[in-house]
Short mmCIF file of C-alpha atoms in Angstrom, two decimals:
data_model
loop_
_atom_site.label_atom_id
_atom_site.label_comp_id
_atom_site.label_asym_id
_atom_site.label_seq_id
_atom_site.Cartn_x
_atom_site.Cartn_y
_atom_site.Cartn_z
CA MET A 1 8.82 8.44 19.91
CA SER A 2 8.84 10.36 16.92
CA GLU A 3 6.38 9.78 14.03
CA GLN A 4 9.11 7.83 12.26
CA ASP A 5 9.74 5.51 14.44
CA GLN A 6 6.08 4.80 15.19
CA VAL A 7 5.95 3.91 11.08
CA LYS A 8 8.67 2.38 11.38
CA VAL A 9 7.15 0.06 14.65
CA ALA A 10 4.24 -0.18 12.78
CA PHE A 11 4.93 -1.87 9.85
CA GLY A 12 7.86 -4.10 11.86
CA ARG A 13 4.92 -5.67 12.87
CA VAL A 14 3.99 -6.02 9.41
CA GLU A 15 6.95 -7.37 8.16
CA ALA A 16 7.42 -10.04 10.75
CA TRP A 17 4.24 -11.38 10.36
CA LEU A 18 4.90 -11.53 6.37
CA SER A 19 8.56 -13.33 7.69
CA LYS A 20 6.87 -15.71 9.17
CA HIS A 21 3.49 -16.54 7.52
CA ALA A 22 3.67 -15.20 3.88
CA PRO A 23 7.24 -15.91 2.62
CA MET A 24 6.06 -14.76 -0.98
CA SER A 25 4.86 -11.54 -0.01
CA TYR A 26 8.28 -11.01 2.85
CA GLN A 27 10.33 -11.35 -0.71
CA ALA A 28 8.55 -9.05 -2.46
CA LEU A 29 9.79 -6.30 -0.37
CA GLY A 30 12.22 -3.65 -2.37
CA ALA A 31 15.61 -2.96 -0.82
CA PRO A 32 15.29 1.30 1.35
CA ALA A 33 15.28 4.09 -0.96
CA SER A 34 18.04 6.27 -0.55
CA GLU A 35 17.70 10.00 0.89
CA ALA A 36 18.90 11.08 -2.49
CA GLU A 37 16.62 9.34 -4.43
CA ILE A 38 13.67 10.04 -2.02
CA ALA A 39 14.93 14.23 -2.70
CA ALA A 40 14.76 13.25 -6.30
CA ALA A 41 11.82 12.22 -6.59
CA GLU A 42 10.07 15.15 -4.15
CA THR A 43 12.00 17.51 -6.62
CA GLY A 44 10.30 15.80 -10.06
CA MET A 45 6.86 16.03 -8.00
CA ASN A 46 6.83 19.14 -6.50
CA VAL A 47 6.58 18.60 -3.01
CA ALA A 48 7.78 17.47 0.34
CA PHE A 49 7.21 14.09 1.37
CA PRO A 50 5.47 13.86 5.19
CA GLY A 51 7.99 12.49 7.69
CA GLU A 52 6.25 9.11 8.00
CA LEU A 53 6.17 8.59 4.36
CA ARG A 54 9.96 9.18 4.01
CA ALA A 55 10.57 6.65 6.81
CA LEU A 56 8.55 3.71 5.18
CA LEU A 57 10.40 4.31 1.80
CA GLY A 58 13.88 4.25 4.07
CA LEU A 59 12.41 0.66 4.89
CA HIS A 60 11.52 0.21 1.54
CA ASN A 61 11.36 1.33 -1.69
CA GLY A 62 8.23 -0.65 -2.56
CA ALA A 63 8.01 -4.09 -3.19
CA GLU A 64 8.18 -6.11 -6.82
CA TRP A 65 6.07 -8.42 -8.20
CA CYS A 66 7.53 -12.01 -8.18
CA GLU A 67 7.44 -15.54 -9.48
CA VAL A 68 5.35 -17.85 -7.37
CA GLU A 69 5.95 -22.02 -7.39
CA GLY A 70 2.78 -23.20 -7.63
CA ASP A 71 0.73 -20.57 -9.59
CA GLU A 72 1.19 -21.81 -13.06
CA GLU A 73 -1.24 -19.19 -14.57
CA GLY A 74 1.03 -16.12 -13.20
CA GLU A 75 -2.34 -14.57 -11.48
CA LEU A 76 -0.99 -13.76 -8.00
CA ASN A 77 0.70 -10.73 -7.27
CA PRO A 78 3.07 -10.78 -3.77
CA ALA A 79 3.50 -7.28 -3.85
CA ALA A 80 -0.05 -6.76 -3.24
CA PHE A 81 -0.13 -7.94 0.48
CA LEU A 82 -2.33 -4.22 1.60
CA PRO A 83 -5.66 -4.46 1.91
CA HIS A 84 -5.69 -1.52 -0.61
CA GLY A 85 -3.16 -2.97 -2.89
CA ALA A 86 0.91 -3.04 -3.34
CA LEU A 87 3.37 -0.75 -1.77
CA TYR A 88 4.41 1.30 -4.33
CA SER A 89 8.20 2.48 -5.23
CA LEU A 90 9.24 6.00 -5.78
CA GLU A 91 8.89 5.62 -9.86
CA GLN A 92 5.42 4.22 -8.87
CA MET A 93 4.53 7.25 -7.22
CA ARG A 94 5.72 9.34 -9.32
CA GLN A 95 3.49 8.04 -12.27
CA ALA A 96 0.57 7.59 -10.00
CA HIS A 97 0.78 10.97 -8.71
CA THR A 98 1.01 12.24 -12.68
CA LEU A 99 -2.02 10.68 -14.01
CA TYR A 100 -4.08 12.67 -11.38
CA ALA A 101 -2.24 15.82 -10.65
CA ASN A 102 -1.34 16.84 -14.11
CA PRO A 103 -4.91 14.98 -15.69
CA GLY A 104 -4.87 17.79 -18.91
CA PRO A 105 -4.83 21.13 -19.87
CA GLY A 106 -7.36 23.11 -17.83
CA ILE A 107 -8.40 20.22 -15.47
CA GLY A 108 -5.39 20.23 -13.12
CA ASP A 109 -6.04 21.14 -9.86
CA ALA A 110 -2.91 22.35 -7.80
CA ALA A 111 -4.35 20.99 -4.75
CA LEU A 112 -4.21 17.39 -6.24
CA ARG A 113 -0.30 17.36 -5.68
CA THR A 114 -0.18 17.35 -2.03
CA ARG A 115 -2.20 14.20 -2.19
CA VAL A 116 1.34 11.76 -2.83
CA PRO A 117 -0.01 7.99 -4.05
CA TRP A 118 1.87 5.17 -1.70
CA ALA A 119 0.55 2.11 -2.78
CA GLY A 120 -2.66 0.51 -4.72
CA ASP A 121 -2.71 -1.18 -8.08
CA ASP A 122 -0.26 -1.60 -10.61
CA ASP A 123 -1.44 0.58 -13.15
CA GLY A 124 -2.21 3.69 -10.17
CA PHE A 125 -5.41 3.83 -11.23
CA TYR A 126 -6.25 3.40 -7.52
CA GLY A 127 -4.88 2.67 -3.71
CA LEU A 128 -3.82 4.56 -1.12
CA TYR A 129 -2.70 8.24 -0.54
CA VAL A 130 -1.16 10.64 1.95
CA ASP A 131 -2.18 14.40 2.41
CA THR A 132 1.38 16.50 2.35
CA ASP A 133 -0.61 18.77 4.23
CA GLY A 134 -1.29 17.03 7.73
CA GLY A 135 -0.61 13.44 6.55
CA GLN A 136 -4.12 12.09 6.14
CA VAL A 137 -4.41 8.87 4.54
CA GLY A 138 -6.92 8.24 2.16
CA ARG A 139 -8.10 6.09 -0.84
CA PHE A 140 -7.56 7.70 -4.50
CA SER A 141 -9.36 6.97 -7.56
CA ASN A 142 -8.28 7.93 -11.56
CA PRO A 143 -10.09 10.26 -12.54
CA PRO A 144 -9.43 11.80 -9.92
CA GLU A 145 -11.36 11.27 -6.62
CA PHE A 146 -10.40 10.92 -3.36
CA TRP A 147 -11.87 9.41 0.34
CA PRO A 148 -10.23 10.19 3.60
CA LEU A 149 -9.49 7.12 5.51
CA PRO A 150 -10.17 6.84 9.57
CA TYR A 151 -6.68 5.76 10.14
CA GLU A 152 -5.88 9.14 9.86
CA THR A 153 -1.87 8.60 9.10
CA ILE A 154 0.21 5.82 7.66
CA THR A 155 1.21 4.70 10.90
CA GLY A 156 -2.78 4.24 11.70
CA TYR A 157 -3.43 2.62 8.58
CA LEU A 158 -0.18 0.43 9.18
CA THR A 159 -1.16 -0.59 12.47
CA ALA A 160 -4.50 -1.26 11.36
CA VAL A 161 -3.34 -4.05 9.17
CA ALA A 162 -1.11 -5.33 11.36
CA ASP A 163 -3.43 -5.66 14.33
CA CYS A 164 -5.65 -7.75 11.61
CA LEU A 165 -2.68 -9.30 10.64
CA GLU A 166 -2.09 -10.66 14.24
CA SER A 167 -5.86 -11.26 15.42
CA GLY A 168 -6.53 -12.69 11.76
CA HIS A 169 -10.05 -10.91 11.98
CA GLY A 170 -11.76 -8.33 9.62
CA PRO A 171 -13.18 -6.50 8.11
CA PHE A 172 -10.45 -4.60 7.48
CA ALA A 173 -11.67 -1.26 6.33
CA GLU A 174 -14.55 1.07 6.23
CA ASP A 175 -16.54 -0.56 3.36
CA SER A 176 -14.39 -3.07 2.26
CA HIS A 177 -15.09 -6.44 4.69
CA LYS A 178 -11.70 -7.95 3.31
CA VAL A 179 -9.85 -10.03 5.50
CA PRO A 180 -6.23 -11.44 5.43
CA GLY A 181 -5.60 -14.73 3.64
CA LEU A 182 -3.31 -17.32 2.48
CA ALA A 183 -2.61 -18.29 -1.33
CA ALA A 184 0.93 -19.91 -2.19
CA GLY A 185 2.83 -17.69 0.52
CA CYS A 186 1.18 -14.52 -0.59
CA LEU A 187 -0.93 -12.28 1.37
CA LEU A 188 -3.93 -11.57 -0.18
CA TRP A 189 -7.09 -9.52 2.06
CA GLU A 190 -10.34 -11.12 -0.13
CA ARG A 191 -14.27 -11.18 0.90
CA PRO A 192 -15.03 -14.38 2.52
CA GLY A 193 -17.73 -16.16 0.29
CA ALA A 194 -16.63 -14.17 -3.09
CA ALA A 195 -15.43 -15.89 -5.65
CA ALA A 196 -11.75 -16.83 -5.50
CA PRO A 197 -9.53 -14.40 -6.83
CA THR A 198 -7.32 -17.22 -8.59
CA SER A 199 -7.12 -20.95 -9.68
CA VAL A 200 -4.50 -21.19 -6.48
CA GLU A 201 -6.32 -21.63 -3.25
CA TRP A 202 -7.02 -18.69 -0.90
CA VAL A 203 -7.23 -19.73 2.93
CA PRO A 204 -8.44 -17.04 5.46
CA VAL A 205 -6.05 -16.62 8.41
CA ARG A 206 -8.16 -17.58 10.50
#
């Protein structure tokens, strides 16, 4: 099976779980990105996306916030269904990449440009990157800091997410100790016993 097919299988498991258990997060998934849109983003960022990232974008061009019934305070972001944030659109990827790949005169490092953000917070200050040189997945923050993750690839990361969702067990990541839970039809990853993330009740999957 090609690496593109592998990432489709891994994300397909996540998507199937969302459709059954977290309808608001499933609804947040964007439409597929076209080959032309992907190529334009690569040109604008001066990088060549790994095959796994291209395949993921071909499924969904990120995920978007949508209004959640019962969330009167607007605290929930159904798009942030990954342990490290929301799935980025091409435009969000470009914006986050610009923050750390071109931080200012005399500061930029050409090596930073190979690390493409593909998930994270709304402002692009932290999240997940994939290195175009080898496909290594890791965490990023801005100012630029990077930590490789043990999942090695996008497929490895998404497979770990799917395994956690299907089993209901955590912790997920190397130091986050987060487990999956549901709030008003949204998937959120939280630390059991921590303060409630929103005024809407959050319930661990198991």
